[in-house]
Short mmCIF file of C-alpha atoms in Angstrom, two decimals:
data_model
loop_
_atom_site.label_atom_id
_atom_site.label_comp_id
_atom_site.label_asym_id
_atom_site.label_seq_id
_atom_site.Cartn_x
_atom_site.Cartn_y
_atom_site.Cartn_z
CA MET A 102 157.12 18.85 97.24
CA ARG A 103 159.42 15.89 97.80
CA GLY A 104 159.43 12.36 96.47
CA ASP A 105 158.41 9.35 98.56
CA GLN A 106 161.08 6.87 97.41
CA PRO A 107 164.65 6.79 98.81
CA LEU A 108 166.09 8.06 95.53
CA THR A 109 163.46 10.73 94.97
CA SER A 110 163.22 11.88 98.59
CA ARG A 111 166.03 14.37 97.91
CA LEU A 112 164.40 15.72 94.76
CA LEU A 113 162.24 18.80 94.95
CA LYS A 114 159.32 19.66 92.71
CA PRO A 115 158.60 23.38 92.58
CA ILE A 116 154.99 24.47 92.66
CA LEU A 117 153.42 27.83 91.92
CA LEU A 118 150.65 28.89 94.28
CA ASP A 119 147.97 31.41 93.52
CA GLY A 120 148.35 34.21 96.03
CA GLU A 121 144.64 34.92 96.44
CA THR A 122 143.16 31.43 96.55
CA ALA A 123 146.22 29.45 97.76
CA GLU A 124 145.54 26.84 95.09
CA VAL A 125 148.26 25.17 93.05
CA ALA A 126 148.56 27.09 89.81
CA ASP A 127 151.40 25.20 88.15
CA THR A 128 154.01 22.51 88.79
CA ARG A 129 157.14 21.77 86.81
CA ASP A 130 159.92 19.21 86.93
CA LEU A 131 163.44 20.29 87.72
CA PRO A 132 166.00 20.43 84.91
CA PHE A 133 168.26 17.38 84.59
CA TYR A 134 171.31 19.17 86.03
CA LEU A 135 169.46 20.11 89.24
CA LYS A 136 168.16 16.54 89.58
CA ALA A 137 171.74 15.26 89.27
CA LEU A 138 172.89 17.82 91.86
CA PHE A 139 170.23 16.88 94.40
CA ILE A 140 170.77 13.13 93.92
CA SER A 141 174.57 13.48 94.33
CA GLN A 142 174.40 15.54 97.54
CA PRO A 143 174.34 12.51 99.89
CA LEU A 144 177.35 11.06 98.11
CA HIS A 145 179.25 14.34 98.40
CA PHE A 146 178.43 14.99 102.04
CA GLY A 147 178.65 11.34 103.12
CA ASP A 148 175.28 11.15 104.85
CA TYR A 149 173.94 8.13 102.98
CA GLY A 150 175.52 5.26 104.93
CA GLY A 151 175.23 6.27 108.54
CA THR A 152 177.92 6.15 111.19
CA PRO A 153 179.56 2.82 110.20
CA LEU A 154 180.32 4.05 106.71
CA LYS A 155 181.65 7.34 108.06
CA ILE A 156 184.03 5.39 110.33
CA ILE A 157 185.23 3.32 107.35
CA TRP A 158 185.85 6.50 105.34
CA ALA A 159 187.77 8.04 108.26
CA LEU A 160 190.02 4.95 108.46
CA LEU A 161 190.63 5.03 104.71
CA ASP A 162 191.44 8.74 104.90
CA GLY A 163 193.94 8.05 107.67
CA PHE A 164 195.55 5.32 105.57
CA THR A 165 195.85 7.77 102.67
CA VAL A 166 197.56 10.31 104.91
CA VAL A 167 200.05 7.66 106.07
CA VAL A 168 200.87 6.62 102.48
CA ILE A 169 201.36 10.22 101.35
CA GLY A 170 203.44 11.03 104.43
CA SER A 171 205.72 8.02 103.99
CA GLY A 172 206.21 8.83 100.30
CA LEU A 173 207.14 12.40 101.15
CA TYR A 174 209.55 11.17 103.83
CA LEU A 175 211.28 8.79 101.40
CA TYR A 176 211.52 11.55 98.80
CA LEU A 177 213.08 14.00 101.27
CA VAL A 178 215.61 11.43 102.52
CA ARG A 179 216.74 10.72 98.97
CA TRP A 180 216.82 14.42 98.11
CA ARG A 181 219.05 15.16 101.11
CA LYS A 182 221.45 12.38 100.12
CA THR A 183 221.82 13.75 96.59
CA ARG A 184 222.43 17.25 97.94
CA ALA A 185 225.08 16.03 100.38
CA VAL A 186 226.98 13.97 97.79
CA GLY A 187 226.46 16.27 94.87
CA PHE A 188 224.61 15.79 91.64
CA ILE A 189 225.58 12.60 89.84
CA PRO A 190 224.18 12.51 86.32
CA CYS A 191 223.06 9.16 85.01
CA ARG A 192 225.05 7.68 82.15
CA ARG A 193 223.25 7.33 78.89
CA ALA A 194 224.24 5.27 75.94
CA ARG A 195 225.40 7.36 73.05
CA PRO A 196 223.38 6.97 69.89
CA GLU A 197 225.10 5.04 67.14
CA GLN A 198 226.26 7.14 64.23
#
C-alpha cells in the first residue's frame, strides 16, 4: 500500500494476506530507518524537480568540474616551476633563546 500525499506516496505499508481467504490479516508500519530511506530516494536520484532542476544540477556540476580542473592546472604549473628551479625552503624566524 502507498500513501496518497506527495510525501507519503513513496512510503510503503506492508500487509499480510491470508492465503486461503485473500483477506488482510495484518498491517504494520515500516521502521523509522526504512521510512527515512524511502523519503530520501527522490533527493538521491534527483527525480523530484523535473527536467528544469536536472538542467540546473548539470550546469552546477559542470561549474564544479571547471573549478577543480583550474585548481589542478594551477597546482601543476607551480609544481613544475619548483622542480625546474629546485627546492627553496622558506625562511623561518629562529626562536628567541
